């Protein structure tokens, strides 16, 4: 549904080079996406892929234009549910680090993604990396850190929903 209903002609489609990766769209704003924007979208796509659960340190990610994404398979082939065919040249982002930042803003809203995106909006934030702690354990630790540093109550459910999977807190800012 995301690809079919939300992707528009000026957007960019991102996908990690691993089976089961999330479909990610970089919405084109008033200006064309910068290389920094594209790299942040590539990090986001990489973190939300199966690479996080596989505990990979990095993953290759590509982007294409909307017209290169199709539900039509090549002759003699079929596509599974949720799968798309990609036609034409891809823009590759090699060895994208799986760095995931999560923070809260002054209203207690949880923000997650690449550092620069989170840093702009969050009052306090933390770097999450692959590890053995469950999402629930991580969320409890994050809530404690955020509340101690800001005094702002944070929703445990919202924190859990934003985490990509098991991990550990590497550092805070």
mmCIF file of N, CA, C and O in Angstrom, residues 116-159:
data_model
loop_
_atom_site.group_PDB
_atom_site.id
_atom_site.type_symbol
_atom_site.label_atom_id
_atom_site.label_comp_id
_atom_site.label_asym_id
_atom_site.label_seq_id
_atom_site.Cartn_x
_atom_site.Cartn_y
_atom_site.Cartn_z
ATOM 1 N N UNK A 116 21.605 12.835 12.272
ATOM 2 C CA UNK A 116 21.301 14.225 11.923
ATOM 3 C C UNK A 116 19.808 14.521 11.967
ATOM 4 O O UNK A 116 19.402 15.595 12.397
ATOM 5 N N UNK A 117 18.996 13.573 11.536
ATOM 6 C CA UNK A 117 17.543 13.767 11.547
ATOM 7 C C UNK A 117 17.019 13.815 12.976
ATOM 8 O O UNK A 117 16.171 14.648 13.310
ATOM 9 N N UNK A 118 17.523 12.938 13.837
ATOM 10 C CA UNK A 118 17.062 12.884 15.226
ATOM 11 C C UNK A 118 17.591 14.079 16.011
ATOM 12 O O UNK A 118 16.862 14.713 16.773
ATOM 13 N N UNK A 119 18.853 14.401 15.802
ATOM 14 C CA UNK A 119 19.524 15.492 16.537
ATOM 15 C C UNK A 119 18.805 16.836 16.339
ATOM 16 O O UNK A 119 18.726 17.644 17.251
ATOM 17 N N UNK A 120 18.291 17.058 15.136
ATOM 18 C CA UNK A 120 17.603 18.315 14.823
ATOM 19 C C UNK A 120 16.359 18.527 15.677
ATOM 20 O O UNK A 120 15.996 19.645 15.981
ATOM 21 N N UNK A 121 15.682 17.432 16.036
ATOM 22 C CA UNK A 121 14.387 17.541 16.684
ATOM 23 C C UNK A 121 14.362 17.089 18.137
ATOM 24 O O UNK A 121 13.478 17.493 18.886
ATOM 25 N N UNK A 122 15.305 16.247 18.536
ATOM 26 C CA UNK A 122 15.240 15.640 19.865
ATOM 27 C C UNK A 122 15.959 16.463 20.925
ATOM 28 O O UNK A 122 16.991 17.065 20.666
ATOM 29 N N UNK A 123 15.391 16.447 22.098
ATOM 30 C CA UNK A 123 16.009 17.092 23.258
ATOM 31 C C UNK A 123 17.115 16.199 23.817
ATOM 32 O O UNK A 123 18.136 16.676 24.279
ATOM 33 N N UNK A 124 16.902 14.901 23.788
ATOM 34 C CA UNK A 124 17.886 13.911 24.212
ATOM 35 C C UNK A 124 17.732 12.689 23.310
ATOM 36 O O UNK A 124 16.641 12.408 22.826
ATOM 37 N N UNK A 125 18.835 11.980 23.045
ATOM 38 C CA UNK A 125 18.785 10.860 22.123
ATOM 39 C C UNK A 125 19.848 9.823 22.477
ATOM 40 O O UNK A 125 20.764 10.112 23.254
ATOM 41 N N UNK A 126 19.714 8.637 21.905
ATOM 42 C CA UNK A 126 20.645 7.543 22.172
ATOM 43 C C UNK A 126 20.914 6.763 20.895
ATOM 44 O O UNK A 126 20.036 6.629 20.045
ATOM 45 N N UNK A 127 22.140 6.239 20.796
ATOM 46 C CA UNK A 127 22.521 5.379 19.685
ATOM 47 C C UNK A 127 22.246 3.935 20.081
ATOM 48 O O UNK A 127 22.694 3.466 21.127
ATOM 49 N N UNK A 128 21.505 3.230 19.238
ATOM 50 C CA UNK A 128 21.198 1.823 19.457
ATOM 51 C C UNK A 128 21.987 1.024 18.428
ATOM 52 O O UNK A 128 22.026 1.373 17.248
ATOM 53 N N UNK A 129 22.623 -0.048 18.886
ATOM 54 C CA UNK A 129 23.309 -0.947 17.967
ATOM 55 C C UNK A 129 22.835 -2.366 18.226
ATOM 56 O O UNK A 129 22.147 -2.624 19.220
ATOM 57 N N UNK A 130 23.222 -3.277 17.353
ATOM 58 C CA UNK A 130 22.781 -4.654 17.524
ATOM 59 C C UNK A 130 23.274 -5.178 18.862
ATOM 60 O O UNK A 130 24.309 -4.775 19.354
ATOM 61 N N UNK A 131 22.454 -6.030 19.444
ATOM 62 C CA UNK A 131 22.781 -6.605 20.742
ATOM 63 C C UNK A 131 21.724 -7.608 21.158
ATOM 64 O O UNK A 131 20.854 -7.972 20.371
ATOM 65 N N UNK A 132 21.793 -8.029 22.410
ATOM 66 C CA UNK A 132 20.924 -9.107 22.892
ATOM 67 C C UNK A 132 19.731 -8.655 23.713
ATOM 68 O O UNK A 132 18.927 -9.488 24.126
ATOM 69 N N UNK A 133 19.626 -7.379 24.012
ATOM 70 C CA UNK A 133 18.506 -6.924 24.844
ATOM 71 C C UNK A 133 17.229 -6.847 24.012
ATOM 72 O O UNK A 133 17.242 -6.379 22.883
ATOM 73 N N UNK A 134 16.135 -7.306 24.580
ATOM 74 C CA UNK A 134 14.849 -7.274 23.877
ATOM 75 C C UNK A 134 14.396 -5.829 23.683
ATOM 76 O O UNK A 134 14.893 -4.913 24.355
ATOM 77 N N UNK A 135 13.445 -5.656 22.792
ATOM 78 C CA UNK A 135 12.886 -4.326 22.572
ATOM 79 C C UNK A 135 12.299 -3.764 23.864
ATOM 80 O O UNK A 135 12.454 -2.583 24.160
ATOM 81 N N UNK A 136 11.642 -4.614 24.651
ATOM 82 C CA UNK A 136 11.031 -4.169 25.912
ATOM 83 C C UNK A 136 12.099 -3.706 26.912
ATOM 84 O O UNK A 136 11.949 -2.663 27.549
ATOM 85 N N UNK A 137 13.193 -4.472 27.027
ATOM 86 C CA UNK A 137 14.284 -4.081 27.931
ATOM 87 C C UNK A 137 14.916 -2.770 27.491
ATOM 88 O O UNK A 137 15.184 -1.891 28.307
ATOM 89 N N UNK A 138 15.170 -2.663 26.196
ATOM 90 C CA UNK A 138 15.739 -1.431 25.648
ATOM 91 C C UNK A 138 14.830 -0.237 25.910
ATOM 92 O O UNK A 138 15.295 0.834 26.314
ATOM 93 N N UNK A 139 13.552 -0.421 25.660
ATOM 94 C CA UNK A 139 12.590 0.672 25.847
ATOM 95 C C UNK A 139 12.561 1.133 27.299
ATOM 96 O O UNK A 139 12.502 2.338 27.570
ATOM 97 N N UNK A 140 12.607 0.205 28.246
ATOM 98 C CA UNK A 140 12.619 0.576 29.666
ATOM 99 C C UNK A 140 13.864 1.377 30.010
ATOM 100 O O UNK A 140 13.794 2.386 30.725
ATOM 101 N N UNK A 141 15.019 0.937 29.505
ATOM 102 C CA UNK A 141 16.265 1.672 29.755
ATOM 103 C C UNK A 141 16.214 3.069 29.128
ATOM 104 O O UNK A 141 16.622 4.046 29.745
ATOM 105 N N UNK A 142 15.731 3.134 27.884
ATOM 106 C CA UNK A 142 15.627 4.421 27.198
ATOM 107 C C UNK A 142 14.690 5.365 27.945
ATOM 108 O O UNK A 142 15.006 6.538 28.134
ATOM 109 N N UNK A 143 13.541 4.844 28.367
ATOM 110 C CA UNK A 143 12.590 5.674 29.110
ATOM 111 C C UNK A 143 13.247 6.229 30.366
ATOM 112 O O UNK A 143 13.104 7.412 30.680
ATOM 113 N N UNK A 144 14.015 5.402 31.075
ATOM 114 C CA UNK A 144 14.712 5.857 32.272
ATOM 115 C C UNK A 144 15.719 6.953 31.968
ATOM 116 O O UNK A 144 15.774 7.974 32.668
ATOM 117 N N UNK A 145 16.501 6.781 30.927
ATOM 118 C CA UNK A 145 17.495 7.782 30.524
ATOM 119 C C UNK A 145 16.802 9.084 30.128
ATOM 120 O O UNK A 145 17.184 10.166 30.559
ATOM 121 N N UNK A 146 15.773 8.978 29.290
ATOM 122 C CA UNK A 146 15.080 10.166 28.802
ATOM 123 C C UNK A 146 14.412 10.932 29.941
ATOM 124 O O UNK A 146 14.491 12.152 30.008
ATOM 125 N N UNK A 147 13.754 10.213 30.832
ATOM 126 C CA UNK A 147 13.069 10.882 31.951
ATOM 127 C C UNK A 147 14.070 11.508 32.913
ATOM 128 O O UNK A 147 13.835 12.607 33.427
ATOM 129 N N UNK A 148 15.188 10.838 33.147
ATOM 130 C CA UNK A 148 16.214 11.381 34.052
ATOM 131 C C UNK A 148 16.811 12.672 33.488
ATOM 132 O O UNK A 148 17.031 13.636 34.210
ATOM 133 N N UNK A 149 17.072 12.690 32.181
ATOM 134 C CA UNK A 149 17.715 13.851 31.553
ATOM 135 C C UNK A 149 16.751 15.007 31.286
ATOM 136 O O UNK A 149 17.177 16.154 31.195
ATOM 137 N N UNK A 150 15.449 14.695 31.099
ATOM 138 C CA UNK A 150 14.519 15.752 30.704
ATOM 139 C C UNK A 150 13.353 15.958 31.663
ATOM 140 O O UNK A 150 12.716 17.001 31.627
ATOM 141 N N UNK A 151 13.044 14.948 32.457
ATOM 142 C CA UNK A 151 11.855 15.009 33.307
ATOM 143 C C UNK A 151 10.572 14.749 32.546
ATOM 144 O O UNK A 151 9.477 14.816 33.108
ATOM 145 N N UNK A 152 10.696 14.421 31.265
ATOM 146 C CA UNK A 152 9.529 14.187 30.416
ATOM 147 C C UNK A 152 9.170 12.713 30.437
ATOM 148 O O UNK A 152 10.018 11.854 30.225
ATOM 149 N N UNK A 153 7.895 12.417 30.688
ATOM 150 C CA UNK A 153 7.405 11.036 30.651
ATOM 151 C C UNK A 153 7.326 10.586 29.193
ATOM 152 O O UNK A 153 6.851 11.321 28.331
ATOM 153 N N UNK A 154 7.775 9.366 28.938
ATOM 154 C CA UNK A 154 7.776 8.805 27.596
ATOM 155 C C UNK A 154 6.959 7.524 27.580
ATOM 156 O O UNK A 154 7.043 6.725 28.501
ATOM 157 N N UNK A 155 6.209 7.316 26.527
ATOM 158 C CA UNK A 155 5.396 6.113 26.377
ATOM 159 C C UNK A 155 6.284 4.907 26.086
ATOM 160 O O UNK A 155 7.024 4.893 25.099
ATOM 161 N N UNK A 156 6.194 3.888 26.925
ATOM 162 C CA UNK A 156 6.943 2.653 26.720
ATOM 163 C C UNK A 156 6.520 1.982 25.417
ATOM 164 O O UNK A 156 7.363 1.515 24.649
ATOM 165 N N UNK A 157 5.233 1.958 25.137
ATOM 166 C CA UNK A 157 4.723 1.347 23.906
ATOM 167 C C UNK A 157 5.247 2.063 22.666
ATOM 168 O O UNK A 157 5.580 1.428 21.664
ATOM 169 N N UNK A 158 5.327 3.382 22.729
ATOM 170 C CA UNK A 158 5.826 4.150 21.594
ATOM 171 C C UNK A 158 7.308 3.865 21.360
ATOM 172 O O UNK A 158 7.759 3.728 20.221
ATOM 173 N N UNK A 159 8.078 3.756 22.438
ATOM 174 C CA UNK A 159 9.496 3.427 22.315
ATOM 175 C C UNK A 159 9.676 2.031 21.710
ATOM 176 O O UNK A 159 10.478 1.852 20.796
#
